[in-house]
Amino acid sequence: MNHEPSILEQNLVALFTRAYVPVRSSPAFRARLSERLTRELERDRAPRRFHAWRVAAAVLILAGVALAVWFATQREPGTTSRERLLARGETAIREHAADAWRALNDAELSRGIEFAAGHMDLATASTSEGRVWLASAGRVDAAPSTSLSIASGSAVGSHVLTLESGAISLERYAPDGRFEIATAHGRLMLERGALTVATVAASDLPAGFEPGPAVRARLASGLAWLDTSPGRTLLGLANDVYLQRGRIVTATLPGLDGAAIASGGRSSAAVLPNTDSAPVAETPETARLTGLVRVPDGDMLPESFAVTLLREVRLPDVSHPERHAFEGTAGRFELPAVRPGTYRVFVEARGFAVWQIDAPLV
């Protein structure tokens, strides 16, 4: 066998082992290429410089305009933002004095605003409303076109509400503390229950009232009074009470004199006569609840029975039932020291189902 390499193998070895020398450009070619590149660079340099300066100037102008707009909007941030929100028909709130005004979100519109402590400003448009939950103490509903400030009071569960314009409806739940409603014509105190307070223009006052604006208050339930310093003037239930310059006033109605009003007569006017010094009454700390147990005809009246009171409160407060037993009273009972508030009353007697009445007012 012939082991000599073939002609093909010899050619491949020669091909792969052959040394190549790259072609080098001549000095004249390199000089022409460098001159041409230099001319091209010099031709584009002037337009590029002008374009860069033009872009820089535009950026500076835009930055100046943006800065000027920012300073203009920050000159009166609270007033400008509040007016803009009200013009859009939204309810505006400011949760701290240094905060900017903002509109209520969807959750706050449907469920209300939670206020725990600190300070809050609220303003409603002519077509909007607002509800504020004051922790477990109660709630405030602001009517359209209302301007209101809320601040935490010094005592637990107490709040100070400053009504500048519009109307608010308050409900007070908690057993301790109170709501203080500051108006331009007097300070109202709500111990418990439901109260409506509204600012009234002079043109909207009923006939017979003194000229000038006033504040109208209506106590639907519970206990409230006007702080006359010193002393207190209690508000009657379900009557419109008008405040002017720190006192309660009433119109003169035909056929109704001051004595009839003071003795408890019902009318559309206030419950107190218009005098220079409004009567002063001390707020009672407790109330008396009396009742009579009756049975259907033919049944014997039970010798003993029990009356249980359950105060209505809002979570996280907890109400504890108060049970009172009676025997040999012919169905009559009296609870002499009951704190003013809203209760449920239950009556238990052997042989009868438990009787109850929902939320009677004490």
Coordinates of N, CA and C in Angstrom, one line a residue, residues 75 85 112 126 150 172 184 186 204 242 256 259 267 308:
R75 N -49.8 80.9 45.2 CA -49.9 82.2 45.9 C -51.1 82.1 46.9
L85 N -63.0 73.5 43.0 CA -63.8 72.3 43.3 C -65.3 72.6 43.5
G112 N -69.2 58.3 53.6 CA -68.9 59.4 54.5 C -67.4 59.5 54.9
S126 N -73.4 74.0 45.7 CA -74.9 74.2 45.7 C -75.6 72.9 45.4
I150 N -64.4 71.5 61.8 CA -64.6 70.6 62.8 C -63.2 70.4 63.5
R172 N -75.8 62.7 68.0 CA -74.9 62.5 69.1 C -75.2 61.1 69.7
A184 N -72.3 82.5 64.4 CA -72.1 84.0 64.6 C -73.0 84.6 65.6
G186 N -74.3 82.7 68.4 CA -74.4 82.0 69.7 C -73.8 80.6 69.6
D204 N -85.2 85.7 54.7 CA -85.8 84.4 54.9 C -86.5 84.2 56.2
Y242 N -84.8 80.5 67.0 CA -84.0 81.4 66.3 C -83.0 82.1 67.3
L256 N -101.2 84.6 70.5 CA -100.3 83.8 71.3 C -99.4 84.8 72.0
A259 N -96.6 84.3 77.8 CA -96.9 83.3 78.8 C -97.2 82.0 78.2
S267 N -95.9 76.0 68.9 CA -96.1 76.9 67.8 C -94.9 76.7 66.8
T308 N -86.0 46.6 82.1 CA -84.6 46.7 81.7 C -84.4 47.8 80.6

